[in-house]
Amino acid sequence: MYLIVGLGNPSKEYEKTRHNVGFDTVDELIERHNIPQSGVKHKAMFGKGMIEGQKVIVAKPLTFMNLSGEAVRAMADYYKIDPETQLIIIYDDIDLDPGQVRIRKKGSAGGHNGIKSIISHLGTQNFYRIKIGVGAKPKGWDLADHVLSRFSTGDRKLVDDAIERAAAAVSVILSEDIEAAMNIYNRKAE
């Protein structure tokens, strides 16, 4: 079984913001694979289903971004998920241009508060990540204002394409392995 968690902030005011591309990707997975909503538990909204013949739980933490680790830890403990081999976290990355996708086996938080929270709660940096580029903050902007802002029309198109590629990357990870997904998807959008 795999636990696939998209990071974001709950409530309508945050929909389609840069910080919510993880939520958007979980929505894409739910739609692609007809995963039924299972309810709210462990501080997350979640669904259970199958992707590429593998049992999955897809989740959107309801704790707000900076406390994402609370929901991830609760779900990982309950479902006996090994973070190093059965957990995939999908989230925004300001160090990547809009439309870029990067897949990693492990790594630091890189300044991302949601990932900092997950590392703190799990006690490890070793979990799979799919990062979706949302672009660097403009000069003079506050970081929070930037990640909670919406995309320009052009960037939204690039990010929507990246969300589709991130969802496809999940299928490759589950049907092959993370190395295969990294080889296919770790390149610039063209």
PDB file of C-alpha atoms in Angstrom, residues 1-6 10 23 26-27 29-31 34-50 55-63 71-72 74-76 78-79 81:
ATOM      1  CA  MET A   1       0.000   0.000   0.000  1.00  0.00           C
ATOM      2  CA  TYR A   2       1.131   3.545  -0.768  1.00  0.00           C
ATOM      3  CA  LEU A   3       0.205   6.797   0.957  1.00  0.00           C
ATOM      4  CA  ILE A   4       0.156   9.681  -1.526  1.00  0.00           C
ATOM      5  CA  VAL A   5      -0.201  13.094   0.079  1.00  0.00           C
ATOM      6  CA  GLY A   6      -0.656  16.381  -1.739  1.00  0.00           C
ATOM      7  CA  PRO A  10      -7.869  23.791   3.097  1.00  0.00           C
ATOM      8  CA  PHE A  23      -3.983  19.346  -3.522  1.00  0.00           C
ATOM      9  CA  VAL A  26      -4.382  14.674  -5.630  1.00  0.00           C
ATOM     10  CA  ASP A  27      -7.604  15.872  -7.289  1.00  0.00           C
ATOM     11  CA  LEU A  29      -5.249  11.388  -9.294  1.00  0.00           C
ATOM     12  CA  ILE A  30      -8.754  10.968  -7.858  1.00  0.00           C
ATOM     13  CA  GLU A  31     -10.302  11.862 -11.216  1.00  0.00           C
ATOM     14  CA  ASN A  34     -11.854   7.011  -9.968  1.00  0.00           C
ATOM     15  CA  ILE A  35     -10.769   6.941  -6.335  1.00  0.00           C
ATOM     16  CA  PRO A  36     -13.782   7.292  -4.045  1.00  0.00           C
ATOM     17  CA  GLN A  37     -13.767   9.774  -1.182  1.00  0.00           C
ATOM     18  CA  SER A  38     -13.431   7.864   2.093  1.00  0.00           C
ATOM     19  CA  GLY A  39     -14.024  10.762   4.444  1.00  0.00           C
ATOM     20  CA  VAL A  40     -12.023  12.756   6.956  1.00  0.00           C
ATOM     21  CA  LYS A  41      -9.768  11.030   9.454  1.00  0.00           C
ATOM     22  CA  HIS A  42      -6.281  11.564  10.873  1.00  0.00           C
ATOM     23  CA  LYS A  43      -6.554  15.320  10.216  1.00  0.00           C
ATOM     24  CA  ALA A  44      -6.907  14.715   6.458  1.00  0.00           C
ATOM     25  CA  MET A  45      -9.479  14.284   3.739  1.00  0.00           C
ATOM     26  CA  PHE A  46      -8.699  11.006   1.989  1.00  0.00           C
ATOM     27  CA  GLY A  47      -9.740   8.357  -0.476  1.00  0.00           C
ATOM     28  CA  LYS A  48      -8.782   4.722  -0.971  1.00  0.00           C
ATOM     29  CA  GLY A  49      -8.410   3.049  -4.336  1.00  0.00           C
ATOM     30  CA  MET A  50      -6.070   1.429  -6.821  1.00  0.00           C
ATOM     31  CA  LYS A  55      -3.593  -0.154  -3.173  1.00  0.00           C
ATOM     32  CA  VAL A  56      -3.325   3.568  -2.457  1.00  0.00           C
ATOM     33  CA  ILE A  57      -4.560   6.138  -0.010  1.00  0.00           C
ATOM     34  CA  VAL A  58      -4.596   9.649  -1.437  1.00  0.00           C
ATOM     35  CA  ALA A  59      -4.833  12.448   1.088  1.00  0.00           C
ATOM     36  CA  LYS A  60      -5.057  16.203   1.537  1.00  0.00           C
ATOM     37  CA  PRO A  61      -4.089  17.299   5.072  1.00  0.00           C
ATOM     38  CA  LEU A  62      -6.589  19.657   6.719  1.00  0.00           C
ATOM     39  CA  THR A  63      -4.004  21.024   9.166  1.00  0.00           C
ATOM     40  CA  ALA A  71      -1.663  14.415   9.319  1.00  0.00           C
ATOM     41  CA  VAL A  72       1.098  12.534   7.489  1.00  0.00           C
ATOM     42  CA  ALA A  74      -1.103  10.012  11.898  1.00  0.00           C
ATOM     43  CA  MET A  75      -1.915   8.322   8.580  1.00  0.00           C
ATOM     44  CA  ALA A  76       1.498   6.645   8.262  1.00  0.00           C
ATOM     45  CA  TYR A  78      -2.422   4.051  11.328  1.00  0.00           C
ATOM     46  CA  TYR A  79      -1.829   2.368   7.955  1.00  0.00           C
ATOM     47  CA  ILE A  81       3.318   2.992   6.011  1.00  0.00           C
TER      48      ILE A  81
END
